[in-house]
Amino acid sequence: MIDESVVVSLQLVEQYVRLYTGCQDMTQGAPVDISLAEVAELLYCTHRNATLTLKKMQNQSWLRWKPGRGRGNRSVLTCLLDPSELVFTVAKELVQKGDVQASRQLISHYQLTWPQLEANYSRWMSSQFGLRVSREKGNEKRVDTLRFFVDHPFQSLDPIRVLLRSQTHLVKQLFDTLVRFDPATRTIVGQLAFYWESDEQGKEWTLYLRKGVLFHHGHQLTAEDVCYSLRRLMASPSRHRWLARSILSVQSVDEHIVRIALQTSNRLFLHALSKEYASIVPRDYVEEMGEDFAKWPVGTGPFKLSRNDESMVVLEAFQPYFAGRPYLDRVELWCVPEMREEEAEADQVKLLQSVTGAGMGPAANGRERRGFFRREQSFQYVSLNGSKPGPLQDPSFRSTVASILSGERLRADLKGPRQPACAWGEVVPFLPEQEAQLSLPAVTSSGYAGEKLLLYTYPDEDHKEDAHWIQKSCARCGIAVEIVYAEPEELAQPDLLQAADMIVDSANVDERLELSLQEFVCAEALSIRHHLDERGLKEVEKHLNSLLEANAPKDREKAMTHILACLQERRTFVPLYSNRIEIEAHPHLSGISLDAYGWVDFSRVFVRA
């Protein structure tokens, strides 16, 4: 919702533009004879309101107004600003005040009138991201701010409700889990719990909590908060119940000890507890906030949320963070959808641009901007619904469609940051893509009778490109595909997942390969569980149980091989590509590294002199 003062400012801009363009022979800085009645007519208002409006514009130094004295004497109006320059200036002022959305609306309103306005505004906006070093008014305290842009606002940052990787990344900054997976050592290390133990079967776990850990609202973490968080994860509204599928009960032994009983042995249980969806939340605050907790969450993480609206998300360093205060003071994520579209057009992804702060040039001390590159472990795929009555229920037709949807051909045609899919590392190689030239007779011989297949995906630019490529590739072989766009919340609904014939989505794969595969086949918010036929689902469940019970790495690898082989044999999904992520960093920034999803851990970034 736009602030009332902003609405007044936008109205004043519109009145100035109307006044300037409505006066014949008006040029910047040149006086024009005009009566108050003519001004009122141009502004569609009374004489009194016209006088008040002119006074406001004069106070803003937009114009000079010299009213005529006496009967027959005309007034003199001098417009001091070109209207397009005024729109640009006010748009920048709105951004500096933090109202990105109002600024965007202003530019969009006038971009057809002055086409160059959009390009100038985009260039200026690009200069606002990256490192910003400023001084607080009054005490001159240095404030280090890292500023990013995102293409959507964050309506939900509740750990059990997040769906997108961008949401999950912010959850990591705001919350902590009981334990953490260390990618460097590939081991589980302590976080909110500093010690744990289990019985020989791995069915009962006891975790010991750190003392003195504070939530952002000032309350101390207790075992009751942990029990509440895990029970909440197990409850039906949670999108990530698969993490807690083996939990039988959770109880507090005392204020800082939690005991968890499992239904069956689960050697990946600690990995599950390290997942962001299993973050610990404060019971009192969640119950008090209700549905509003999703937008205004409170955790124990290195940053606390100070703003979350349509314009931006702002994170502030949490001073008493138990693991040490972050080096940065502030992180801002501005919602500017157009910036992501421009990047797509430029065939590159830059999450962090090099921006200078006061006295910090881009090549200070001879240091150049640094680039960081990584291929995401996550990958884009298309799933084929073998459980829905229709042509794709036929294994031979699914195999035919899978052969058409070659990731190699898609990457060659669409290019951009798309790289060969790296699905679960080298645990098991995917079956070779069939390169046979398929024809209409070959398709019809598989039993296909021209039915239209429904392809669901997100309305993001890369998903749109992938969906259109799939549609065209299928059409060349005589297969009709209709594209349906749905928002992430919609596409996570079981009814929609089951209704779709195909879905283009992303698999969340990180260094916890076994847990990532478990999520891929178990998460109810993803398509694979809904698209497997009944026999395939039973087979996957059997090998998944073996994966969770296996104690030796080689046995877990064997179980993963069986699961992936089952999915591939049934052509349940076709991996398309992984993305190459690129960022540029200011020479004074250190501590930057990209995680498996291509994001920067804000808590580790610091500014050098």
XYZ file of C-alpha atoms in Angstrom:
609
model
C 0.000 0.000 0.000
C 1.448 3.363 -1.054
C 1.932 5.955 1.702
C -0.471 8.929 1.583
C 2.384 11.447 1.284
C 3.709 9.503 -1.716
C 0.267 9.603 -3.352
C 0.202 13.398 -2.919
C 3.681 13.659 -4.445
C 2.695 11.539 -7.465
C -0.444 13.611 -7.967
C 1.626 16.799 -7.911
C 3.960 15.384 -10.571
C 0.983 14.499 -12.756
C -0.411 18.026 -12.362
C 2.935 19.570 -13.323
C 3.167 17.389 -16.446
C -0.394 18.315 -17.391
C 0.319 22.018 -16.855
C 3.593 21.972 -18.831
C 2.273 19.959 -21.792
C -1.051 21.798 -21.841
C 0.431 25.280 -22.257
C 1.081 26.239 -25.853
C 4.672 27.250 -26.636
C 5.851 26.198 -23.157
C 9.616 25.641 -22.941
C 11.807 25.067 -19.924
C 12.772 28.333 -18.198
C 10.752 30.588 -20.553
C 7.915 32.713 -19.036
C 4.427 32.242 -20.448
C 1.446 34.582 -20.033
C -1.536 32.687 -18.618
C -4.552 33.374 -16.434
C -5.478 31.554 -13.234
C -8.681 30.436 -14.939
C -6.650 28.767 -17.716
C -4.468 27.044 -15.116
C -7.563 25.765 -13.308
C -8.948 24.454 -16.583
C -5.722 22.578 -17.371
C -5.656 21.059 -13.876
C -9.386 20.245 -13.809
C -9.879 22.015 -10.491
C -11.256 25.200 -8.912
C -9.408 28.536 -8.877
C -8.665 28.084 -5.187
C -7.168 24.590 -5.665
C -5.199 25.844 -8.684
C -3.640 28.554 -6.499
C -2.762 26.016 -3.788
C -1.248 23.627 -6.344
C 0.890 26.359 -7.916
C 2.124 27.311 -4.451
C 3.145 23.702 -3.712
C 5.048 23.462 -7.002
C 6.751 26.795 -6.361
C 7.806 25.615 -2.891
C 9.366 22.584 -4.596
C 11.283 24.960 -6.966
C 9.576 23.353 -9.954
C 8.193 26.646 -11.276
C 7.786 30.379 -10.708
C 4.315 31.904 -10.564
C 3.734 35.654 -10.759
C 0.004 36.392 -10.413
C -1.414 39.292 -12.388
C -2.505 42.395 -10.442
C -5.645 44.223 -11.400
C -8.293 43.678 -14.080
C -6.935 42.590 -17.440
C -3.371 41.837 -16.235
C -2.372 38.260 -17.009
C -0.226 36.124 -14.747
C 3.202 34.816 -15.699
C 4.159 31.117 -15.377
C 7.747 29.862 -15.746
C 8.285 26.078 -15.638
C 11.840 25.476 -14.435
C 12.052 21.724 -15.071
C 11.553 19.605 -18.159
C 8.667 17.252 -17.232
C 10.585 14.089 -18.104
C 13.486 15.235 -15.919
C 11.048 15.943 -13.094
C 9.559 12.451 -13.355
C 13.055 10.948 -13.318
C 14.101 13.054 -10.308
C 11.006 12.227 -8.276
C 11.368 8.516 -9.147
C 14.916 8.572 -7.774
C 13.785 10.407 -4.643
C 11.137 7.751 -4.031
C 13.767 5.009 -4.308
C 16.034 6.816 -1.842
C 13.092 6.980 0.568
C 12.650 3.227 0.199
C 9.502 3.175 -1.939
C 10.733 1.185 -4.945
C 7.262 0.161 -6.072
C 5.902 3.732 -6.202
C 9.015 4.731 -8.137
C 8.464 1.926 -10.649
C 4.812 2.886 -11.051
C 5.771 6.467 -11.797
C 8.261 5.457 -14.501
C 5.837 2.942 -16.023
C 3.110 5.577 -16.194
C 5.231 7.860 -18.381
C 7.461 5.443 -20.318
C 5.286 5.632 -23.445
C 5.344 9.437 -23.345
C 9.143 9.577 -23.031
C 10.649 6.240 -24.221
C 14.166 7.154 -23.125
C 12.967 7.538 -19.536
C 12.855 3.779 -18.940
C 16.416 3.225 -20.209
C 17.807 6.102 -18.118
C 15.992 4.866 -15.041
C 17.239 1.278 -15.537
C 20.846 2.471 -15.819
C 20.480 4.504 -12.652
C 18.839 1.630 -10.781
C 21.699 -0.689 -11.766
C 24.123 1.688 -10.077
C 22.322 1.362 -6.743
C 23.167 -2.273 -6.035
C 26.113 -3.884 -4.328
C 28.237 -2.463 -1.530
C 27.129 0.785 0.106
C 29.185 2.379 2.876
C 27.544 5.275 4.688
C 27.616 7.160 7.978
C 24.786 7.422 10.460
C 23.532 10.931 11.045
C 24.519 12.320 14.409
C 27.170 9.804 15.545
C 28.928 9.267 12.185
C 28.949 5.511 12.829
C 29.923 3.550 9.706
C 27.196 1.366 8.234
C 28.133 -1.404 5.770
C 25.168 -2.332 3.584
C 24.915 -5.001 0.915
C 22.124 -4.324 -1.545
C 20.657 -6.886 -3.953
C 17.694 -6.898 -6.273
C 15.063 -9.617 -6.465
C 12.202 -10.134 -8.894
C 9.398 -10.702 -6.389
C 8.334 -9.636 -2.880
C 8.588 -12.149 -0.036
C 5.091 -12.876 1.215
C 6.181 -15.842 3.329
C 9.398 -16.438 5.262
C 7.961 -19.097 7.538
C 10.380 -22.086 7.426
C 7.592 -24.665 7.086
C 5.899 -22.736 4.234
C 8.716 -21.512 1.983
C 8.879 -22.984 -1.505
C 11.446 -21.001 -3.507
C 15.202 -21.196 -3.035
C 15.355 -17.412 -2.562
C 12.921 -17.758 0.354
C 14.932 -20.630 1.777
C 18.105 -18.559 1.640
C 16.532 -15.776 3.688
C 15.271 -18.358 6.181
C 18.928 -19.372 6.692
C 19.783 -15.767 7.575
C 16.854 -15.335 9.989
C 16.727 -18.746 11.683
C 18.950 -21.519 12.982
C 18.517 -25.284 12.959
C 19.491 -27.691 15.725
C 22.495 -28.906 13.736
C 24.229 -27.772 10.557
C 25.782 -29.579 7.590
C 29.343 -28.378 6.936
C 30.037 -28.619 3.172
C 33.800 -28.376 3.708
C 34.042 -31.454 5.948
C 30.769 -33.031 4.761
C 29.825 -33.670 8.372
C 27.073 -32.588 10.752
C 28.194 -29.966 13.292
C 26.406 -28.315 16.187
C 24.301 -25.185 15.914
C 21.502 -24.632 18.442
C 22.351 -28.087 19.809
C 26.002 -28.449 20.849
C 25.892 -32.194 21.598
C 23.701 -35.194 20.738
C 23.589 -38.952 21.174
C 21.455 -41.845 19.958
C 20.823 -45.499 20.725
C 22.403 -48.252 18.637
C 19.426 -48.520 16.274
C 19.346 -44.778 15.634
C 15.712 -44.659 16.803
C 16.081 -42.431 19.882
C 17.992 -39.161 19.829
C 18.853 -36.819 22.691
C 19.982 -33.282 21.894
C 21.524 -30.755 24.303
C 20.769 -27.093 23.614
C 23.038 -24.101 24.025
C 22.125 -21.877 26.963
C 21.501 -18.140 26.605
C 20.510 -18.214 22.917
C 18.161 -15.295 22.171
C 15.360 -14.962 19.669
C 15.114 -11.620 17.895
C 12.215 -10.545 20.142
C 14.382 -11.003 23.241
C 13.137 -14.329 24.630
C 15.557 -17.155 25.360
C 15.477 -20.437 23.447
C 14.177 -23.407 25.442
C 13.433 -27.067 24.795
C 9.719 -26.184 24.539
C 10.467 -24.028 21.474
C 12.266 -26.963 19.856
C 9.422 -29.392 20.601
C 6.865 -26.897 19.303
C 8.881 -26.306 16.082
C 9.240 -30.010 15.275
C 5.593 -30.789 16.052
C 4.616 -27.854 13.856
C 6.745 -29.320 11.046
C 4.941 -32.653 11.477
C 1.464 -31.075 11.284
C -0.715 -31.187 8.163
C -0.363 -27.531 7.006
C 3.400 -27.973 6.603
C 4.697 -28.360 3.047
C 7.763 -30.190 4.340
C 6.331 -32.969 6.501
C 8.560 -35.449 4.674
C 11.446 -34.297 6.890
C 9.637 -35.500 9.997
C 8.124 -38.670 8.511
C 10.076 -40.918 10.865
C 9.387 -38.945 14.084
C 7.161 -40.743 16.592
C 7.363 -38.280 19.492
C 9.211 -35.192 20.717
C 9.542 -34.277 24.379
C 11.546 -31.920 26.575
C 13.607 -33.656 29.259
C 14.348 -30.321 30.899
C 14.759 -26.708 29.804
C 17.736 -27.461 27.536
C 17.437 -31.161 26.648
C 15.177 -32.634 23.958
C 14.481 -36.320 23.309
C 13.139 -37.496 19.941
C 11.797 -40.994 19.320
C 11.628 -42.333 15.755
C 9.283 -44.960 14.332
C 12.092 -46.642 12.394
C 15.843 -46.330 12.165
C 16.907 -43.226 10.217
C 20.625 -42.699 9.697
C 19.915 -39.432 7.853
C 17.917 -37.965 10.732
C 20.563 -35.386 11.669
C 20.719 -34.337 8.011
C 16.965 -33.809 8.141
C 17.332 -31.643 11.258
C 19.906 -29.516 9.405
C 17.416 -28.636 6.651
C 16.228 -25.015 6.667
C 12.591 -26.115 6.855
C 13.363 -27.587 10.304
C 14.450 -24.197 11.694
C 13.505 -23.470 15.299
C 10.841 -20.828 15.930
C 9.687 -19.153 19.186
C 6.447 -20.714 20.375
C 5.088 -17.600 22.125
C 5.665 -15.291 19.155
C 4.281 -17.705 16.538
C 1.106 -18.268 18.540
C 0.702 -14.532 19.106
C 1.244 -13.584 15.435
C -0.763 -16.357 13.807
C -0.808 -16.009 10.007
C 1.220 -12.770 10.221
C 4.259 -14.770 11.365
C 4.908 -15.727 7.735
C 5.570 -12.094 6.787
C 7.110 -10.917 10.058
C 9.116 -13.888 11.325
C 11.381 -13.999 14.359
C 14.230 -16.476 14.730
C 17.635 -16.800 16.386
C 19.634 -16.203 13.166
C 22.486 -13.768 12.445
C 20.071 -11.211 10.962
C 16.683 -9.966 12.100
C 13.935 -8.695 9.824
C 13.250 -4.950 10.020
C 11.196 -4.478 6.854
C 9.203 -6.674 4.474
C 6.838 -5.146 1.930
C 6.249 -4.832 -1.808
C 9.321 -2.622 -2.226
C 12.018 -4.399 -0.238
C 13.175 -6.752 2.478
C 15.656 -5.338 4.985
C 17.795 -7.454 7.308
C 19.674 -5.902 10.233
C 22.605 -7.541 12.030
C 21.442 -9.224 15.251
C 23.870 -7.883 17.851
C 23.616 -10.705 20.451
C 23.811 -13.574 17.932
C 25.230 -16.596 19.787
C 27.662 -17.509 16.977
C 29.029 -13.958 16.648
C 27.528 -10.790 15.188
C 27.607 -10.615 11.358
C 30.258 -8.320 9.899
C 27.749 -6.540 7.689
C 25.318 -4.123 9.329
C 22.485 -4.342 6.863
C 21.267 -6.319 3.839
C 18.611 -4.896 1.513
C 16.769 -6.819 -1.183
C 14.878 -4.464 -3.497
C 11.985 -5.833 -5.506
C 12.713 -4.818 -9.111
C 11.301 -7.464 -11.509
C 12.564 -5.596 -14.572
C 16.182 -5.999 -13.467
C 15.899 -9.804 -13.695
C 14.360 -9.535 -17.154
C 17.216 -7.308 -18.332
C 19.735 -9.848 -17.070
C 17.979 -12.620 -18.963
C 18.176 -10.563 -22.131
C 21.898 -10.053 -21.536
C 22.395 -13.837 -21.128
C 23.988 -13.511 -17.697
C 23.096 -13.515 -14.057
C 24.637 -10.945 -11.723
C 23.330 -11.132 -8.197
C 25.818 -8.653 -6.780
C 27.015 -5.703 -8.787
C 30.052 -3.579 -7.970
C 28.936 -0.299 -6.476
C 31.112 2.321 -4.879
C 30.443 3.890 -1.513
C 31.864 7.131 -0.194
C 35.584 7.217 -0.949
C 35.653 3.674 -2.308
C 36.421 3.614 -6.012
C 35.914 0.520 -8.159
C 39.615 0.001 -8.663
C 40.975 1.444 -5.426
C 44.591 0.490 -4.643
C 44.788 -1.147 -8.054
C 42.325 -3.876 -7.128
C 39.868 -4.829 -9.835
C 36.365 -6.170 -9.434
C 36.305 -9.895 -8.790
C 34.068 -12.440 -10.433
C 32.633 -15.569 -8.822
C 31.181 -18.423 -10.834
C 29.438 -21.639 -9.968
C 27.143 -24.144 -11.588
C 24.097 -24.796 -9.453
C 23.733 -28.303 -8.106
C 20.001 -27.814 -8.483
C 18.695 -28.567 -11.950
C 15.698 -27.828 -14.149
C 13.633 -30.806 -15.222
C 10.339 -31.773 -16.812
C 8.274 -34.461 -15.115
C 5.923 -36.786 -17.007
C 2.750 -37.833 -15.217
C 2.498 -41.612 -15.451
C -0.238 -41.844 -12.818
C -2.863 -39.728 -14.637
C -5.247 -41.523 -17.007
C -4.260 -40.562 -20.531
C -1.517 -41.076 -23.136
C 1.379 -40.606 -20.696
C 0.180 -43.573 -18.659
C 1.558 -45.705 -21.493
C 5.274 -46.375 -20.728
C 6.178 -46.436 -24.439
C 4.621 -43.018 -25.046
C 6.398 -41.585 -21.973
C 9.642 -42.936 -23.377
C 8.883 -41.313 -26.740
C 8.190 -37.914 -25.124
C 11.306 -38.215 -22.958
C 13.348 -38.804 -26.125
C 11.949 -35.627 -27.677
C 12.822 -33.552 -24.607
C 16.573 -33.680 -24.948
C 18.373 -31.425 -22.493
C 21.313 -31.213 -24.890
C 19.127 -29.889 -27.707
C 17.357 -27.469 -25.369
C 20.670 -26.022 -24.175
C 21.913 -25.674 -27.747
C 18.736 -23.865 -28.826
C 18.180 -21.585 -25.809
C 21.781 -21.042 -24.688
C 22.170 -18.465 -21.871
C 23.558 -19.659 -18.518
C 22.229 -23.195 -19.062
C 24.816 -25.909 -18.386
C 24.614 -29.731 -18.531
C 22.509 -30.996 -15.647
C 24.501 -32.267 -12.709
C 21.895 -34.364 -10.956
C 23.123 -35.780 -7.645
C 26.747 -35.469 -8.615
C 28.240 -38.675 -9.962
C 26.282 -40.994 -7.711
C 24.612 -42.458 -10.776
C 24.865 -41.286 -14.387
C 21.617 -40.637 -16.216
C 20.724 -42.843 -19.120
C 22.043 -41.480 -22.432
C 19.681 -39.164 -24.277
C 18.209 -40.736 -27.379
C 19.227 -38.825 -30.475
C 16.930 -40.651 -32.914
C 14.947 -38.400 -35.259
C 11.337 -38.920 -34.225
C 8.524 -38.522 -36.704
C 4.747 -38.255 -36.609
C 4.248 -41.936 -37.621
C 6.557 -43.005 -34.789
C 4.481 -41.031 -32.292
C 1.111 -42.276 -33.525
C 2.352 -45.858 -33.474
C 2.857 -45.514 -29.717
C -0.913 -45.154 -29.284
C -1.112 -41.367 -29.116
C -4.394 -40.113 -30.647
C -3.824 -36.357 -30.626
C -4.841 -35.598 -27.030
C -3.691 -32.214 -25.716
C -1.129 -32.486 -22.918
C -1.220 -29.853 -20.152
C 2.220 -28.449 -19.294
C 2.309 -26.472 -16.035
C 5.140 -24.197 -14.934
C 5.933 -20.858 -13.280
C 5.570 -17.538 -15.154
C 9.291 -16.757 -14.731
C 11.247 -15.932 -17.873
C 13.445 -19.063 -17.888
C 10.466 -21.336 -17.212
C 8.537 -19.667 -20.040
C 11.429 -20.230 -22.450
C 11.720 -23.881 -21.419
C 7.969 -24.448 -21.726
C 7.790 -22.900 -25.220
C 10.770 -24.982 -26.348
C 9.026 -28.150 -25.092
C 5.788 -27.122 -26.808
C 7.522 -26.536 -30.149
C 9.613 -29.717 -29.925
C 6.527 -31.804 -29.232
C 4.541 -30.055 -31.992
C 7.171 -31.019 -34.570
C 6.416 -34.644 -33.722
C 2.643 -34.152 -33.766
C 2.098 -33.892 -30.002
C -0.149 -31.027 -28.853
C 0.941 -29.258 -25.665
C -0.927 -26.468 -23.879
C 1.090 -24.295 -21.482
C -0.524 -23.238 -18.201
C 1.266 -20.795 -15.900
C 0.775 -21.002 -12.136
C 2.359 -19.242 -9.171
C 4.518 -21.358 -6.813
C 1.766 -21.541 -4.179
C -0.650 -22.892 -6.789
C 1.826 -25.330 -8.300
C 2.472 -26.844 -4.882
C -1.146 -27.991 -4.543
C -1.567 -31.797 -4.897
C -4.725 -31.450 -7.020
C -2.950 -29.306 -9.591
C 0.157 -31.518 -9.605
C -2.005 -34.549 -10.300
C -3.989 -32.765 -13.027
C -0.876 -31.763 -14.984
C 0.480 -34.046 -17.703
C 3.897 -32.388 -17.515
C 5.531 -29.913 -15.148
C 8.701 -27.860 -15.619
C 10.270 -27.338 -12.202
C 13.587 -27.224 -10.364
C 15.027 -29.897 -8.089
C 16.590 -28.587 -4.860
C 19.976 -30.292 -4.747
C 22.787 -29.247 -2.421
C 25.771 -30.926 -0.764
C 23.398 -33.164 1.234
C 22.877 -35.396 -1.788
C 20.996 -38.195 -0.057
C 18.627 -35.799 1.708
C 18.100 -33.876 -1.555
C 17.046 -37.089 -3.302
C 14.692 -37.881 -0.427
C 13.093 -34.448 -0.848
C 12.815 -34.941 -4.625
C 10.773 -38.130 -4.284
C 8.939 -37.437 -0.996
C 7.978 -33.744 -0.957
C 4.257 -33.346 -1.571
C 4.874 -29.876 -3.023
C 6.879 -31.400 -5.914
C 5.563 -33.358 -8.867
C 7.561 -36.609 -8.757
C 5.590 -38.199 -5.909
C 2.334 -37.406 -7.728
C 3.560 -38.480 -11.185
C 4.955 -41.912 -10.322
C 2.687 -44.829 -11.115
C 1.616 -47.007 -8.184
C 4.167 -49.737 -8.843
C 6.979 -47.235 -9.199
C 5.955 -45.477 -5.987
C 6.113 -48.730 -4.030
C 9.534 -49.551 -5.474
C 10.913 -46.102 -4.665
C 9.546 -46.344 -1.101
C 11.305 -49.690 -0.648
C 14.688 -48.321 -1.733
C 14.116 -45.106 0.238
C 13.669 -47.137 3.431
C 16.934 -48.898 2.616
C 18.595 -45.495 2.159
C 17.420 -44.249 5.560
C 18.361 -47.462 7.382
C 21.785 -47.880 5.738
C 24.740 -47.161 7.999
C 27.549 -47.534 5.471
C 28.080 -44.911 2.694
C 28.336 -47.633 0.033
C 24.939 -49.014 1.056
C 23.361 -45.546 0.857
C 24.935 -45.020 -2.554
C 23.495 -48.339 -3.705
C 20.019 -47.318 -2.511
C 20.300 -43.986 -4.337
C 21.317 -45.815 -7.508
C 18.192 -47.993 -7.290
C 15.900 -44.990 -6.719
C 17.299 -43.044 -9.676
C 17.240 -46.128 -11.893
C 13.575 -46.633 -11.052
C 12.743 -43.023 -11.947
C 14.694 -43.219 -15.182
C 13.312 -46.581 -16.296
C 9.806 -45.206 -15.924
C 10.777 -41.921 -17.590
C 9.196 -40.067 -14.687
C 11.356 -37.017 -15.337
C 13.903 -35.667 -17.806
C 16.765 -33.484 -16.474
C 17.229 -30.425 -18.694
C 20.045 -28.261 -17.333
C 21.736 -26.590 -14.390
C 22.340 -22.837 -14.294
C 25.707 -21.127 -14.299
C 25.662 -18.399 -11.634
C 27.879 -15.344 -11.992
C 28.419 -12.456 -9.599
C 30.762 -9.494 -9.524
C 32.106 -8.324 -6.179
C 33.444 -4.958 -5.094
C 37.233 -5.172 -4.468
C 36.686 -4.284 -0.794
C 34.323 -7.204 -0.172
C 35.677 -10.432 1.301
C 34.168 -13.637 2.631
C 32.144 -14.188 -0.544
C 31.407 -17.687 -1.751
C 28.456 -19.181 -3.586
C 26.464 -21.996 -2.039
C 24.922 -24.882 -3.983
C 21.958 -22.668 -4.905
C 24.170 -19.796 -6.106
C 23.523 -17.529 -3.105
C 25.957 -15.641 -0.881
C 25.933 -16.279 2.865
C 25.478 -12.703 4.086
C 26.720 -13.493 7.601
C 30.241 -14.227 6.334
C 30.736 -11.176 4.119
C 32.862 -8.292 5.400
C 34.291 -5.013 4.070
C 38.028 -4.352 3.898
C 39.504 -0.866 3.931
